[in-house]
């Protein structure tokens, strides 16, 4: 008994089993299925590389990848920029003991707890071109031509990014807020003594000190955006046409609408590879943390 | 200009920007509320009736008197809570081991647990759908709960680890000298002390489970088993422009529990999140 208790791995066993059954094994199975002709309809399965060949030959793929890239890049840049800006603003407000800073932080965080599906539906009501669409009816009141927020392919992407930034900024803000709190205040005092102005303090103290937080946050939100599915399916459903059909939505449609399990598995493998490359890429920029542990 | 008056000017700018940001984040929710309080006629008046002239609670009445809708809410609550409890039961021992044992490959194991969080649920659902079909677990809450547990495990382990790290070791050592077993220490000393951390992790996981869409959407087919997140999506698909006010009310009802849970326990949740963020 003693021995089991003192072995850390026996404490890790439940987690290992659960992650093994629900993550590791399925991942291996996706890799295997990618080399079959499996269909959700059933039928005989045999091993083949046809699904890979079909994917490479698929004329829609470059468009899907480009859409995914634009959506992800726009969301990540927007969320980082907004998140950092709000975190700096809240920190300044708190330092000056201004009222309402906690309220501001709370308001931003509320958007984060809203379910993705509801997020899509809420923004659909804002962007809608019907009379109840908030943005267009304000434009109409100001006698400005309404905009086809969700039915113009170019604008639909911007709308999708805006809604995603609205919901996702909170996470970046809280990461940056925590990182800002962790900066040693004597650094700023020393800089003030040296006569550095606000911008210089931000440029030469805040940004370098936030390097790790910015990188970690980049990995997390890039991958979260890449996996975004519910907010897009309820906002645009991937349309108009295929203008907002990102990789996760395309994978979903391949498996569960076209019942092409093998093709969907190939796309899943592609998603895994992209996430892996991103994670490894970002991680290689991270400073070694072991040194100070 | 003195530096104090310059600071005052900056304070003004801070407020100004803060108001713009608050508006950007609040207006979508206020618009939702505005639509939900309208009659069908007023919906078509758009922004000119931001505050409806004849506000009505009829839409909420319609939603909340529908037994099917109450059932969706209940399913959402049940799945979120069971998923949260299950997740903590599995994660707590692991978090304890990561915090209190020193063993080789500890940090690489922690990193690999985190790596699972980067895998889209969509990827694992493709094969899981087939296993569950062959095991007869499709369209049941048990299978869905198990996947909820697995999906939130990585975050739970990390959150609980940083909570346990915050507890002084001396109390545990005292118990050890008194002859308490490892598991006894974990059960009778560490867990009670880490109760606030467990609570905030539980609430956070419940909020995230509440917004789960993909897992129940794919694995559940019977209407009476669906949680609210899937139900409002299905409802949106069947509703038309003339029922927008009802959809808005339904959205609001789906969103409010998560917001309330967050507001009540915001200090705890933000604390857990920032602790995780600083160390992660």
XYZ file of C-alpha atoms in Angstrom:
573
model
C 0.000 0.000 0.000
C 2.732 2.387 1.041
C 4.545 1.783 -2.204
C 1.521 2.503 -4.373
C 0.818 5.673 -2.445
C 4.321 6.965 -2.750
C 4.506 6.362 -6.472
C 3.398 9.547 -8.282
C 2.314 7.585 -11.316
C -0.470 5.844 -9.436
C -1.894 9.320 -8.719
C -1.683 10.158 -12.401
C -3.369 6.969 -13.517
C -6.975 8.271 -13.736
C -5.908 11.218 -15.891
C -3.759 8.971 -18.047
C -6.603 6.523 -18.624
C -9.113 9.211 -19.499
C -6.822 11.122 -21.820
C -5.665 7.834 -23.334
C -9.169 6.617 -24.087
C -10.651 9.942 -25.189
C -7.689 11.654 -26.818
C -4.676 9.477 -27.559
C -6.454 6.476 -28.982
C -8.835 8.584 -31.112
C -5.871 10.547 -32.459
C -4.183 7.333 -33.546
C -7.438 6.157 -35.015
C -7.784 9.373 -37.012
C -4.313 8.762 -38.413
C -5.339 5.228 -39.343
C -8.688 6.253 -40.833
C -6.954 8.822 -43.003
C -5.426 5.898 -44.878
C -8.721 4.124 -45.487
C -11.811 4.670 -47.553
C -14.027 4.703 -44.455
C -17.478 6.229 -44.672
C -19.994 6.950 -41.937
C -22.443 4.914 -44.000
C -20.391 1.823 -43.152
C -19.439 -0.697 -45.823
C -16.205 -2.523 -46.349
C -13.016 -0.698 -45.422
C -9.632 -1.136 -46.964
C -6.386 0.770 -46.772
C -5.658 3.297 -49.480
C -4.100 6.698 -49.982
C -6.967 7.850 -52.170
C -8.247 10.278 -49.541
C -4.901 12.052 -49.398
C -4.763 12.226 -53.167
C -8.329 13.543 -53.257
C -7.442 16.224 -50.725
C -4.440 17.450 -52.665
C -6.443 17.471 -55.878
C -9.391 19.207 -54.234
C -9.735 22.635 -55.851
C -11.611 23.989 -52.814
C -8.721 23.390 -50.423
C -6.610 26.497 -51.159
C -9.666 28.691 -50.629
C -10.512 26.963 -47.343
C -6.948 27.355 -46.103
C -6.853 31.010 -47.111
C -10.190 31.666 -45.399
C -8.907 29.932 -42.269
C -5.715 31.963 -42.376
C -7.517 35.300 -42.754
C -10.006 34.479 -40.020
C -7.306 33.285 -37.629
C -4.841 36.090 -38.327
C -7.523 38.768 -38.053
C -8.891 37.342 -34.816
C -5.493 36.828 -33.207
C -4.217 40.294 -34.087
C -7.481 41.886 -32.965
C -7.633 39.979 -29.695
C -3.988 40.603 -28.806
C -4.175 44.287 -29.642
C -7.454 44.883 -27.820
C -6.486 42.618 -24.944
C -3.196 44.409 -24.369
C -4.781 47.828 -24.762
C -7.535 47.118 -22.253
C -5.125 45.507 -19.789
C -2.820 48.555 -19.928
C -5.797 50.883 -19.570
C -7.187 49.002 -16.564
C -3.752 48.929 -14.940
C -3.337 52.665 -15.414
C -6.814 53.292 -14.030
C -6.096 51.152 -10.995
C -2.797 52.893 -10.362
C -4.563 56.258 -10.451
C -7.429 54.818 -8.358
C -10.027 55.732 -10.969
C -13.563 54.471 -10.470
C -15.093 51.809 -12.640
C -11.974 49.911 -13.681
C -13.187 46.657 -12.153
C -16.520 47.251 -13.879
C -14.751 47.633 -17.217
C -12.794 44.428 -16.651
C -16.008 42.626 -15.740
C -17.878 43.879 -18.798
C -15.125 42.610 -21.098
C -15.022 39.254 -19.306
C -18.783 38.768 -19.597
C -18.489 38.353 -23.360
C -16.093 35.488 -22.727
C -18.588 33.354 -20.772
C -21.225 33.636 -23.499
C -21.615 30.321 -25.319
C -20.171 30.341 -28.837
C -23.516 29.447 -30.374
C -25.202 32.377 -28.624
C -22.329 34.605 -29.713
C -23.045 33.759 -33.348
C -26.773 34.317 -32.948
C -26.319 37.631 -31.119
C -24.046 38.988 -33.826
C -26.405 37.748 -36.474
C -29.058 39.980 -34.937
C -26.628 42.905 -34.962
C -25.418 42.404 -38.510
C -28.752 41.335 -39.937
C -29.934 43.166 -43.045
C -33.534 42.726 -41.944
C -35.186 45.708 -40.183
C -34.149 44.419 -36.739
C -30.432 44.419 -37.628
C -28.977 46.901 -35.159
C -26.048 48.226 -37.155
C -27.876 48.723 -40.403
C -30.869 50.341 -38.791
C -28.547 52.836 -37.092
C -26.912 53.505 -40.456
C -30.325 53.986 -42.025
C -31.272 56.472 -39.306
C -28.158 58.448 -40.187
C -29.128 58.160 -43.878
C -26.085 56.057 -44.665
C -26.381 53.218 -47.147
C -26.800 49.916 -45.225
C -23.993 47.381 -45.571
C -24.397 43.724 -46.567
C -22.603 42.514 -43.425
C -23.344 38.848 -43.855
C -24.239 38.425 -47.502
C -21.259 40.116 -49.152
C -18.409 37.569 -49.245
C -15.691 40.113 -48.463
C -17.555 41.820 -45.640
C -18.854 38.579 -44.117
C -15.299 37.657 -43.165
C -14.810 40.990 -41.412
C -18.095 40.466 -39.564
C -16.989 36.999 -38.459
C -13.681 38.392 -37.199
C -15.398 41.221 -35.304
C -17.714 38.798 -33.530
C -14.817 36.508 -32.670
C -12.724 39.387 -31.339
C -15.677 40.502 -29.229
C -15.852 37.142 -27.517
C -12.154 36.298 -27.412
C -10.548 39.541 -26.237
C -11.313 38.792 -22.587
C -8.920 35.867 -22.483
C -5.990 37.882 -23.834
C -6.862 40.733 -21.514
C -6.751 38.554 -18.413
C -3.451 36.962 -19.449
C -1.896 40.378 -20.094
C -3.428 41.844 -16.964
C -1.826 39.088 -14.883
C 1.491 39.586 -16.643
C 1.389 43.367 -16.094
C 0.732 42.830 -12.389
C 3.812 40.646 -12.278
C 6.178 43.377 -13.506
C 8.431 44.720 -10.762
C 7.294 48.334 -10.106
C 10.858 49.426 -9.244
C 11.651 49.098 -12.951
C 9.201 51.892 -13.687
C 10.496 53.997 -10.817
C 14.042 53.646 -12.092
C 12.896 54.602 -15.600
C 11.075 57.693 -14.286
C 14.211 58.765 -12.466
C 16.059 58.421 -15.761
C 13.408 60.662 -17.342
C 11.703 58.093 -19.587
C 8.281 59.157 -20.901
C 5.176 56.990 -21.008
C 5.817 55.567 -24.455
C 9.431 54.787 -23.632
C 8.408 53.015 -20.438
C 5.921 50.929 -22.450
C 8.412 50.234 -25.230
C 11.452 49.407 -23.107
C 9.961 47.923 -19.926
C 6.405 46.697 -20.475
C 6.829 45.041 -23.878
C 10.084 43.183 -23.102
C 8.725 42.028 -19.728
C 5.556 40.791 -21.445
C 7.382 38.779 -24.079
C 6.600 35.385 -22.565
C 2.967 36.271 -21.884
C 2.476 37.519 -25.445
C 3.955 34.345 -26.894
C 2.000 31.966 -24.657
C -1.159 33.897 -25.372
C -0.465 33.766 -29.112
C -0.268 29.985 -29.065
C -3.416 29.587 -27.031
C -5.613 31.974 -28.973
C -4.309 30.917 -32.383
C -5.212 27.339 -31.667
C -8.521 28.309 -30.070
C -9.408 30.371 -33.166
C -8.345 27.579 -35.468
C -10.746 25.290 -33.644
C -13.599 27.830 -33.657
C -16.631 26.157 -34.994
C -19.825 26.965 -33.121
C -19.586 30.759 -33.413
C -19.176 30.544 -37.194
C -21.767 27.884 -37.857
C -24.397 29.975 -36.088
C -23.294 33.333 -37.534
C -22.846 32.577 -41.226
C -22.964 28.787 -41.539
C -19.823 29.174 -43.633
C -21.490 31.390 -46.218
C -22.157 33.356 -48.271
C -20.989 30.683 -50.670
C -17.842 29.497 -48.962
C -16.619 32.908 -47.857
C -16.385 32.019 -44.170
C -15.994 28.244 -44.373
C -12.943 27.675 -42.174
C -11.067 24.408 -41.915
C -12.925 23.125 -38.827
C -16.293 23.769 -40.452
C -15.148 22.156 -43.694
C -13.943 19.096 -41.764
C -17.271 18.896 -39.986
C -19.187 19.139 -43.256
C -17.004 16.493 -44.873
C -17.595 13.945 -42.116
C -21.102 14.633 -40.948
C -22.802 16.061 -44.050
C -21.007 14.133 -46.806
C -20.415 11.146 -44.476
C -16.879 10.944 -45.843
C -15.076 9.686 -42.754
C -11.756 9.073 -44.481
C -11.688 12.501 -46.095
C -12.623 14.111 -42.799
C -9.844 12.197 -41.085
C -7.322 13.515 -43.583
C -8.541 17.039 -42.808
C -8.327 16.303 -39.075
C -4.742 15.227 -39.556
C -4.134 18.493 -41.370
C -5.626 20.415 -38.425
C -3.439 18.486 -36.008
C -0.331 19.183 -38.056
C -1.095 22.909 -38.251
C -1.656 23.096 -34.461
C 1.539 21.147 -33.844
C 3.620 23.335 -36.135
C 2.224 26.470 -34.498
C 2.855 25.178 -30.986
C 6.399 24.075 -31.753
C 7.082 27.273 -33.659
C 5.937 29.512 -30.833
C 7.559 27.342 -28.167
C 10.948 27.673 -29.822
C 10.706 31.437 -29.221
C 10.004 30.972 -25.530
C 12.797 31.652 -23.077
C 13.932 28.566 -21.221
C 11.905 28.454 -18.031
C 13.661 25.559 -16.326
C 16.522 27.829 -15.286
C 14.528 29.705 -12.668
C 12.371 26.836 -11.453
C 1.796 72.261 -17.604
C 2.570 70.517 -14.326
C 2.886 66.769 -14.289
C -0.165 66.480 -12.048
C -2.425 68.329 -14.473
C -1.013 66.251 -17.312
C -1.946 63.126 -15.364
C -5.447 64.559 -14.902
C -5.728 64.963 -18.656
C -4.672 61.359 -19.110
C -7.283 60.305 -16.564
C -9.889 61.935 -18.740
C -8.607 60.096 -21.793
C -8.630 56.844 -19.828
C -12.293 57.342 -18.990
C -13.142 58.226 -22.554
C -11.513 55.108 -23.978
C -12.981 52.990 -21.185
C -16.483 54.157 -22.109
C -15.954 53.323 -25.782
C -14.677 49.862 -24.904
C -17.513 49.246 -22.450
C -19.999 50.273 -25.140
C -18.492 47.884 -27.682
C -18.801 45.016 -25.223
C -22.195 45.925 -23.788
C -24.206 47.045 -26.810
C -24.621 43.563 -28.342
C -26.113 42.301 -25.086
C -28.329 45.358 -24.680
C -29.559 44.902 -28.230
C -30.410 41.299 -27.411
C -32.352 42.474 -24.375
C -34.075 45.179 -26.396
C -35.259 42.657 -28.995
C -36.329 40.168 -26.345
C -38.620 42.751 -24.715
C -40.414 43.717 -27.918
C -43.664 42.702 -29.497
C -43.498 41.311 -32.997
C -44.528 44.661 -34.469
C -41.834 46.597 -32.665
C -39.075 44.262 -33.798
C -39.423 45.695 -37.273
C -38.864 49.237 -36.070
C -35.158 48.519 -35.557
C -32.885 50.851 -33.644
C -35.383 53.708 -33.540
C -37.126 51.778 -30.762
C -34.034 50.839 -28.779
C -36.210 51.186 -25.701
C -39.469 49.562 -26.791
C -42.613 51.630 -26.285
C -44.638 48.597 -25.285
C -42.112 46.365 -23.556
C -43.416 42.889 -22.964
C -42.276 39.883 -21.004
C -44.420 37.723 -23.259
C -41.432 36.270 -25.095
C -39.846 35.099 -21.859
C -43.204 33.766 -20.723
C -43.527 31.800 -23.929
C -40.031 30.346 -23.560
C -40.148 29.568 -19.864
C -43.602 28.027 -19.903
C -42.502 25.572 -22.574
C -41.651 22.306 -20.771
C -39.279 21.328 -23.579
C -37.277 24.494 -23.004
C -37.027 23.931 -19.248
C -35.838 20.447 -20.061
C -33.048 21.863 -22.314
C -31.939 24.104 -19.458
C -31.983 21.188 -17.049
C -29.970 19.018 -19.467
C -27.414 21.791 -19.860
C -27.112 22.171 -16.098
C -26.903 18.429 -15.517
C -24.231 17.809 -18.131
C -22.172 20.826 -17.015
C -22.314 19.856 -13.342
C -21.624 16.152 -13.834
C -18.799 16.995 -16.213
C -17.361 19.429 -13.666
C -17.567 17.028 -10.704
C -16.133 14.139 -12.705
C -13.336 16.321 -13.964
C -12.305 17.410 -10.465
C -12.369 13.820 -9.168
C -9.981 12.737 -11.894
C -7.826 15.859 -11.904
C -7.290 16.389 -8.165
C -4.999 13.394 -7.488
C -2.925 14.234 -10.545
C -2.648 17.869 -9.511
C -1.548 16.747 -6.053
C 1.116 14.490 -7.512
C 2.413 17.280 -9.763
C 2.543 19.672 -6.841
C 3.929 17.445 -4.074
C 6.015 14.699 -5.662
C 9.357 15.322 -7.240
C 9.949 12.878 -9.993
C 11.711 12.749 -13.282
C 9.799 13.880 -16.366
C 7.383 15.848 -14.179
C 7.479 19.045 -16.199
C 7.416 17.225 -19.524
C 4.370 15.248 -18.379
C 2.644 18.477 -17.411
C 3.429 19.957 -20.795
C 2.086 16.893 -22.574
C -1.175 17.132 -20.623
C -1.436 20.742 -21.745
C -0.769 19.673 -25.323
C -4.072 17.787 -25.373
C -5.853 21.084 -24.967
C -4.566 22.072 -28.376
C -6.343 19.198 -30.088
C -9.689 20.274 -31.475
C -12.601 18.256 -30.059
C -13.630 17.817 -33.675
C -10.573 15.624 -34.317
C -11.316 13.186 -31.510
C -15.039 13.191 -32.202
C -14.593 11.635 -35.619
C -13.437 8.265 -34.233
C -15.254 8.616 -30.905
C -18.525 8.829 -32.792
C -17.889 5.375 -34.173
C -16.818 3.775 -30.883
C -19.788 5.182 -29.119
C -22.077 3.944 -31.864
C -20.709 0.423 -31.536
C -20.851 0.537 -27.720
C -24.424 1.786 -27.795
C -23.400 5.004 -25.999
C -24.610 7.295 -28.736
C -27.517 9.507 -27.760
C -26.913 9.088 -24.024
C -25.778 11.499 -21.353
C -23.162 9.122 -19.959
C -20.961 9.160 -23.048
C -21.321 12.930 -23.428
C -20.365 13.510 -19.784
C -17.249 11.377 -20.156
C -16.107 13.446 -23.121
C -16.846 16.688 -21.248
C -14.587 15.404 -18.456
C -11.789 14.557 -20.862
C -12.021 17.880 -22.688
C -11.671 20.012 -19.551
C -9.114 17.772 -17.809
C -5.936 19.555 -18.973
C -7.131 22.923 -17.700
C -8.394 21.418 -14.426
C -5.070 19.727 -13.693
C -3.188 22.979 -14.258
C -5.591 25.107 -12.216
C -5.626 22.694 -9.277
C -1.884 22.284 -9.358
C -1.346 25.998 -8.944
C -3.908 26.088 -6.100
C -2.171 23.245 -4.261
C 1.182 24.956 -4.808
C -0.203 27.851 -2.791
C -0.772 25.741 0.337
C 2.112 25.586 2.799
C 3.635 22.142 3.054
C 4.198 22.356 6.813
C 0.673 21.194 7.700
C 1.066 18.103 5.572
C 4.438 17.376 7.078
C 2.997 17.612 10.574
C 0.336 15.066 9.637
C 2.971 12.817 8.145
C 4.916 12.833 11.409
C 1.711 11.883 13.204
C 1.591 8.809 10.996
C -1.012 9.873 8.487
C -0.837 8.039 5.173
C -0.274 9.858 1.883
C -3.835 9.418 0.794
C -5.017 10.408 4.259
C -3.029 13.640 3.972
C -4.452 14.321 0.531
C -7.996 13.556 1.594
C -8.112 15.079 5.066
C -5.694 17.985 4.821
C -4.902 19.066 1.274
C -8.394 18.851 -0.201
C -10.158 20.824 2.575
C -7.460 23.479 2.432
C -7.724 23.786 -1.321
C -11.528 24.038 -1.252
C -11.624 27.594 -2.678
C -9.407 26.495 -5.571
C -11.636 23.469 -6.170
C -14.715 25.687 -6.129
C -13.361 28.210 -8.603
C -12.119 25.467 -10.924
C -15.526 23.800 -10.710
C -17.412 26.985 -11.595
C -15.036 27.779 -14.434
C -15.377 24.282 -15.889
C -19.147 24.423 -15.526
C -19.272 27.711 -17.429
C -17.158 26.236 -20.221
C -19.259 23.050 -20.260
C -22.389 25.159 -20.521
C -21.169 26.491 -23.858
C -20.155 23.072 -25.183
C -21.782 22.641 -28.554
C -19.986 20.191 -30.789
C -20.007 17.179 -28.442
C -23.731 17.149 -27.618
C -24.626 18.302 -31.138
C -22.970 15.260 -32.674
C -23.605 12.610 -30.062
C -27.178 13.363 -29.024
C -30.118 12.977 -31.378
C -33.211 12.694 -29.174
C -34.712 16.132 -28.737
C -35.480 15.652 -25.030
C -31.808 14.963 -24.281
C -30.362 18.107 -25.841
C -28.728 20.781 -23.703
C -29.664 24.427 -24.164
C -26.684 25.324 -26.384
C -27.764 22.839 -29.046
C -31.432 23.654 -28.575
C -31.057 27.371 -29.344
C -29.099 26.511 -32.487
C -31.848 24.182 -33.644
C -34.428 26.782 -32.708
C -32.600 29.478 -34.675
C -32.669 27.176 -37.706
C -36.433 26.805 -37.552
C -37.307 30.378 -36.591
C -38.107 33.099 -39.090
C -37.807 36.883 -39.089
C -41.167 37.171 -37.367
C -39.997 35.151 -34.363
C -36.752 37.046 -33.827
C -38.003 38.442 -30.516
C -38.544 34.875 -29.223
C -35.107 33.792 -30.415
C -33.602 36.793 -28.625
C -35.373 35.821 -25.426
C -34.204 32.213 -25.794
C -30.621 33.389 -26.349
C -30.801 35.574 -23.285
C -32.114 32.730 -21.151
C -29.256 30.542 -22.384
C -26.657 33.215 -21.705
C -27.801 34.530 -18.328
C -26.937 31.492 -16.150
C -23.321 31.626 -17.288
C -23.135 35.385 -16.723
C -24.710 35.138 -13.265
C -22.391 32.315 -12.211
C -19.472 34.352 -13.421
C -20.545 37.581 -11.715
C -21.213 35.882 -8.372
C -17.822 34.248 -8.270
C -15.873 36.633 -10.414
C -13.138 37.328 -7.884
C -12.421 33.638 -7.440
C -12.512 32.917 -11.154
C -10.309 35.831 -12.137
C -7.906 34.794 -9.364
C -7.743 31.228 -10.666
C -7.332 32.400 -14.245
C -4.579 34.888 -13.493
C -2.740 32.415 -11.263
C -2.858 29.912 -14.098
C -1.868 32.516 -16.658
C 1.142 33.786 -14.732
C 2.527 30.331 -14.204
C 1.368 28.785 -17.463
